[in-house]
C-alpha atoms as a printed R data frame, in Angstrom:
    type eleno elety resid chain resno       x       y      z
1   ATOM     1    CA   SER     A     1   0.000   0.000  0.000
2   ATOM     2    CA   GLY     A     2   3.004   2.324  0.325
3   ATOM     3    CA   ASP     A     3   1.979   3.310  3.871
4   ATOM     4    CA   ALA     A     4   4.595   2.123  6.409
5   ATOM     5    CA   ARG     A     5   1.897   1.897  9.070
6   ATOM     6    CA   VAL     A     6  -0.272  -0.858  7.579
7   ATOM     7    CA   PHE     A     7   0.001  -4.309  6.009
8   ATOM     8    CA   ALA     A     8  -2.063  -5.900  3.284
9   ATOM     9    CA   VAL     A     9  -4.953  -7.535  5.126
10  ATOM    10    CA   LYS     A    10  -4.869 -11.314  5.444
11  ATOM    11    CA   PHE     A    11  -8.077 -13.336  5.827
12  ATOM    12    CA   ASP     A    12  -8.619 -16.789  7.287
13  ATOM    13    CA   ALA     A    13 -10.574 -19.613  5.598
14  ATOM    14    CA   HIS     A    14 -13.834 -18.125  6.925
15  ATOM    15    CA   GLY     A    15 -13.251 -14.700  5.429
16  ATOM    16    CA   GLU     A    16 -12.366 -13.049  8.744
17  ATOM    17    CA   ARG     A    17  -9.380 -10.727  9.140
18  ATOM    18    CA   GLN     A    18  -6.755 -12.812 10.918
19  ATOM    19    CA   ARG     A    19  -2.985 -13.106 11.093
20  ATOM    20    CA   PHE     A    20  -1.021 -15.028 13.722
21  ATOM    21    CA   PHE     A    21   0.796 -12.740 16.164
22  ATOM    22    CA   ALA     A    22   4.290 -14.164 15.527
23  ATOM    23    CA   GLU     A    23   3.740 -13.826 11.780
24  ATOM    24    CA   ALA     A    24   2.609 -10.214 12.180
25  ATOM    25    CA   VAL     A    25   5.667  -9.355 14.294
26  ATOM    26    CA   SER     A    26   7.989 -10.990 11.744
27  ATOM    27    CA   LEU     A    27   6.627  -8.549  9.131
28  ATOM    28    CA   MET     A    28   7.001  -5.445 11.303
29  ATOM    29    CA   SER     A    29   9.674  -2.826 10.784
30  ATOM    30    CA   GLU     A    30  10.749   0.391 12.417
31  ATOM    31    CA   ASP     A    31  10.886   2.951  9.632
32  ATOM    32    CA   THR     A    32  11.864   6.601  9.428
33  ATOM    33    CA   LEU     A    33   8.574   8.427  9.081
34  ATOM    34    CA   PRO     A    34   7.857  11.811  7.518
35  ATOM    35    CA   GLY     A    35   7.577  14.341 10.326
36  ATOM    36    CA   GLY     A    36   9.629  12.223 12.708
37  ATOM    37    CA   PHE     A    37   8.655  10.427 15.895
38  ATOM    38    CA   PRO     A    38   7.703  12.979 18.573
39  ATOM    39    CA   LEU     A    39   8.725  11.129 21.734
40  ATOM    40    CA   GLU     A    40  11.983  11.493 23.621
41  ATOM    41    CA   GLY     A    41  14.137   8.404 23.938
42  ATOM    42    CA   PRO     A    42  14.501   5.312 21.794
43  ATOM    43    CA   ARG     A    43  11.650   3.537 20.079
44  ATOM    44    CA   THR     A    44  10.971   0.219 21.843
45  ATOM    45    CA   CYS     A    45   7.783  -1.199 20.346
46  ATOM    46    CA   LEU     A    46   9.378  -3.721 17.973
47  ATOM    47    CA   GLN     A    47  11.664  -5.163 20.674
48  ATOM    48    CA   VAL     A    48   8.768  -5.401 23.153
49  ATOM    49    CA   LEU     A    49   6.650  -7.272 20.603
50  ATOM    50    CA   LYS     A    50   9.546  -9.626 19.721
51  ATOM    51    CA   GLY     A    51   9.961 -10.284 23.442
52  ATOM    52    CA   MET     A    52   6.292 -11.205 23.719
53  ATOM    53    CA   VAL     A    53   6.736 -13.742 20.916
54  ATOM    54    CA   ARG     A    54   9.789 -15.219 22.708
55  ATOM    55    CA   VAL     A    55   8.206 -15.322 26.178
56  ATOM    56    CA   GLY     A    56   4.771 -16.711 25.467
57  ATOM    57    CA   GLY     A    57   4.007 -16.366 21.796
58  ATOM    58    CA   SER     A    58   1.582 -13.483 22.208
59  ATOM    59    CA   PRO     A    59   0.837 -10.415 24.333
60  ATOM    60    CA   GLU     A    60  -1.962 -12.284 26.084
61  ATOM    61    CA   MET     A    61   0.406 -15.081 27.139
62  ATOM    62    CA   SER     A    62   3.030 -12.531 28.157
63  ATOM    63    CA   ASN     A    63   0.482 -10.922 30.474
64  ATOM    64    CA   LEU     A    64  -0.535 -14.286 31.969
65  ATOM    65    CA   GLU     A    65   3.124 -15.200 32.614
66  ATOM    66    CA   TRP     A    66   3.803 -11.821 34.247
67  ATOM    67    CA   ARG     A    67   0.743 -12.238 36.473
68  ATOM    68    CA   ARG     A    68   1.918 -15.728 37.475
69  ATOM    69    CA   THR     A    69   5.471 -14.681 38.390
70  ATOM    70    CA   SER     A    70   5.228 -11.063 39.584
71  ATOM    71    CA   ARG     A    71   3.734 -11.481 43.089
72  ATOM    72    CA   ILE     A    72   1.355  -8.555 42.494
73  ATOM    73    CA   PRO     A    73  -1.585  -8.625 44.922
74  ATOM    74    CA   ASP     A    74  -4.820 -10.055 43.512
75  ATOM    75    CA   GLY     A    75  -7.143  -7.346 42.274
76  ATOM    76    CA   ASP     A    76  -4.387  -4.762 41.734
77  ATOM    77    CA   ARG     A    77  -5.446  -2.410 38.947
78  ATOM    78    CA   ALA     A    78  -2.068  -2.738 37.188
79  ATOM    79    CA   VAL     A    79  -2.864  -6.372 36.355
80  ATOM    80    CA   TYR     A    80  -5.928  -5.247 34.428
81  ATOM    81    CA   GLU     A    81  -4.213  -2.259 32.837
82  ATOM    82    CA   ASP     A    82  -1.387  -4.469 31.552
83  ATOM    83    CA   GLU     A    83  -3.936  -7.013 30.318
84  ATOM    84    CA   MET     A    84  -5.792  -4.309 28.391
85  ATOM    85    CA   ILE     A    85  -2.563  -3.008 26.838
86  ATOM    86    CA   CYS     A    86  -1.569  -6.549 25.826
87  ATOM    87    CA   LEU     A    87  -4.979  -7.249 24.281
88  ATOM    88    CA   ALA     A    88  -4.885  -3.978 22.352
89  ATOM    89    CA   LEU     A    89  -1.417  -4.800 20.983
90  ATOM    90    CA   GLN     A    90  -2.555  -8.298 20.052
91  ATOM    91    CA   TYR     A    91  -5.668  -7.075 18.212
92  ATOM    92    CA   PHE     A    92  -3.765  -4.297 16.439
93  ATOM    93    CA   ALA     A    93  -1.321  -6.921 15.134
94  ATOM    94    CA   THR     A    94  -3.665  -9.820 14.369
95  ATOM    95    CA   ILE     A    95  -6.984  -8.230 13.373
96  ATOM    96    CA   ASP     A    96  -6.198  -4.628 12.341
97  ATOM    97    CA   GLN     A    97  -2.874  -5.831 10.915
98  ATOM    98    CA   VAL     A    98  -0.925  -2.620 11.395
99  ATOM    99    CA   ASN     A    99   2.833  -2.130 11.581
100 ATOM   100    CA   LEU     A   100   2.867  -1.220 15.272
101 ATOM   101    CA   PRO     A   101   6.461   0.102 15.536
102 ATOM   102    CA   ASN     A   102   5.499   2.926 13.164
103 ATOM   103    CA   LEU     A   103   2.553   4.094 15.270
104 ATOM   104    CA   ILE     A   104   3.071   6.641 18.044
105 ATOM   105    CA   GLY     A   105   0.063   5.232 19.913
106 ATOM   106    CA   ALA     A   106   1.553   1.721 19.862
107 ATOM   107    CA   GLU     A   107   4.879   3.068 21.158
108 ATOM   108    CA   LEU     A   108   3.020   4.722 24.035
109 ATOM   109    CA   LEU     A   109   1.208   1.465 24.832
110 ATOM   110    CA   CYS     A   110   4.535  -0.417 24.824
111 ATOM   111    CA   ARG     A   111   6.174   2.176 27.056
112 ATOM   112    CA   ARG     A   112   3.263   2.067 29.517
113 ATOM   113    CA   HIS     A   113   3.477  -1.755 29.495
114 ATOM   114    CA   GLN     A   114   7.201  -1.542 30.334
115 ATOM   115    CA   LEU     A   115   6.622   1.144 32.972
116 ATOM   116    CA   ILE     A   116   4.006  -0.934 34.795
117 ATOM   117    CA   ARG     A   117   6.271  -3.953 34.906
118 ATOM   118    CA   GLU     A   118   9.251  -1.884 36.012
119 ATOM   119    CA   ALA     A   119   7.228  -0.102 38.716
120 ATOM   120    CA   TYR     A   120   6.239  -3.432 40.281
121 ATOM   121    CA   LEU     A   121   9.565  -5.202 39.832
122 ATOM   122    CA   LEU     A   122  11.235  -4.447 43.165
123 ATOM   123    CA   SER     A   123   8.162  -4.112 45.361
124 ATOM   124    CA   PRO     A   124   4.901  -5.567 44.065
125 ATOM   125    CA   SER     A   125   2.992  -4.210 47.053
126 ATOM   126    CA   ALA     A   126   4.399  -0.665 46.688
127 ATOM   127    CA   PRO     A   127   5.040   0.114 43.004
128 ATOM   128    CA   ASP     A   128   7.397   2.975 42.145
129 ATOM   129    CA   TYR     A   129   6.334   5.139 39.213
130 ATOM   130    CA   SER     A   130   8.889   7.892 39.885
131 ATOM   131    CA   ALA     A   131  10.531   7.623 36.446
132 ATOM   132    CA   SER     A   132   7.263   7.525 34.509
133 ATOM   133    CA   GLY     A   133   7.849  10.773 32.626
134 ATOM   134    CA   TRP     A   134  11.114   9.464 31.204
135 ATOM   135    CA   PHE     A   135   9.605   6.118 30.309
136 ATOM   136    CA   MET     A   136   6.692   7.675 28.478
137 ATOM   137    CA   GLY     A   137   8.917  10.051 26.528
138 ATOM   138    CA   TRP     A   138   7.995  13.395 28.010
139 ATOM   139    CA   GLY     A   139  10.396  13.949 30.791
140 ATOM   140    CA   LYS     A   140  11.376  12.134 33.862
141 ATOM   141    CA   ARG     A   141  15.324   2.950 36.032
142 ATOM   142    CA   ARG     A   142  16.521   0.274 37.372
143 ATOM   143    CA   ALA     A   143  17.150  -3.039 35.611
144 ATOM   144    CA   GLY     A   144  13.735  -4.399 34.855
145 ATOM   145    CA   GLN     A   145  11.556  -7.041 33.355
146 ATOM   146    CA   THR     A   146  10.735  -6.462 29.658
147 ATOM   147    CA   VAL     A   147  12.247  -2.967 29.598
148 ATOM   148    CA   GLN     A   148  14.343  -2.645 26.477
149 ATOM   149    CA   PRO     A   149  18.020  -1.691 27.007
150 ATOM   150    CA   PRO     A   150  17.984   1.489 24.856
151 ATOM   151    CA   LEU     A   151  15.015   2.882 26.818
152 ATOM   152    CA   ALA     A   152  16.618   1.846 30.117
153 ATOM   153    CA   ALA     A   153  19.880   3.573 29.152
154 ATOM   154    CA   TYR     A   154  18.039   6.729 28.121
155 ATOM   155    CA   VAL     A   155  16.007   6.860 31.368
156 ATOM   156    CA   ALA     A   156  19.145   6.205 33.456
157 ATOM   157    CA   GLU     A   157  20.993   9.033 31.695
158 ATOM   158    CA   GLN     A   158  18.127  11.456 32.319
159 ATOM   159    CA   LEU     A   159  17.892  10.490 35.995
160 ATOM   160    CA   LYS     A   160  21.693  10.844 36.360
161 ATOM   161    CA   HIS     A   161  21.451  14.340 34.881
162 ATOM   162    CA   GLU     A   162  18.668  15.276 37.328
163 ATOM   163    CA   ALA     A   163  20.697  13.887 40.269
164 ATOM   164    CA   SER     A   164  23.752  15.880 39.192
165 ATOM   165    CA   ILE     A   165  21.740  19.108 39.181
166 ATOM   166    CA   ALA     A   166  20.284  18.313 42.608
167 ATOM   167    CA   LYS     A   167  23.768  17.560 43.977
168 ATOM   168    CA   GLU     A   168  25.193  20.850 42.704
169 ATOM   169    CA   SER     A   169  22.225  22.769 44.132
170 ATOM   170    CA   ARG     A   170  22.713  21.092 47.518
171 ATOM   171    CA   LYS     A   171  26.452  21.916 47.505
172 ATOM   172    CA   ALA     A   172  25.693  25.560 46.675
173 ATOM   173    CA   ARG     A   173  23.212  25.787 49.580
174 ATOM   174    CA   GLU     A   174  25.746  24.223 51.981
175 ATOM   175    CA   GLU     A   175  28.471  26.614 50.858
176 ATOM   176    CA   LYS     A   176  26.143  29.569 51.279
177 ATOM   177    CA   THR     A   177  25.291  28.379 54.810
178 ATOM   178    CA   LEU     A   178  28.998  28.057 55.718
179 ATOM   179    CA   LYS     A   179  29.699  31.617 54.525
180 ATOM   180    CA   ALA     A   180  26.838  33.054 56.545
């Protein structure tokens, strides 16, 4: 079709739009788009989707595996938010048949998916969303489950920069106090 955001639609034997998730991911590409990609940090969607294929074969199975191993309390809203994100990614790939890495909305879904899992990694009963702005690409890591290395490196660099500024401000205040 010439549009880097969509694939030719594939139908099953019953005439319904359908493509297997692993097949869809194998067709996906991360292309340079006219007008650029308006989020800070690296694009992670393609690597997240490839990871879902490796871990369970689909976003739905990835979510079920995370729920099984994460020790998140039953009924926690993050379980349902991650499930919804995974289902949306799965349907975009298998039914809508779009090239997710070239969609800003899909990148945001993948970043939110990674942020949720990172926030719950160290303390499932007290998630830490303090780096959410950096994860989402509009501002503000620790090693984490399903977080792609380029995004982790970017977030770490931004947090290091913030810490450096805070340190210099603290030193200036201390020096001012000593002179007074």
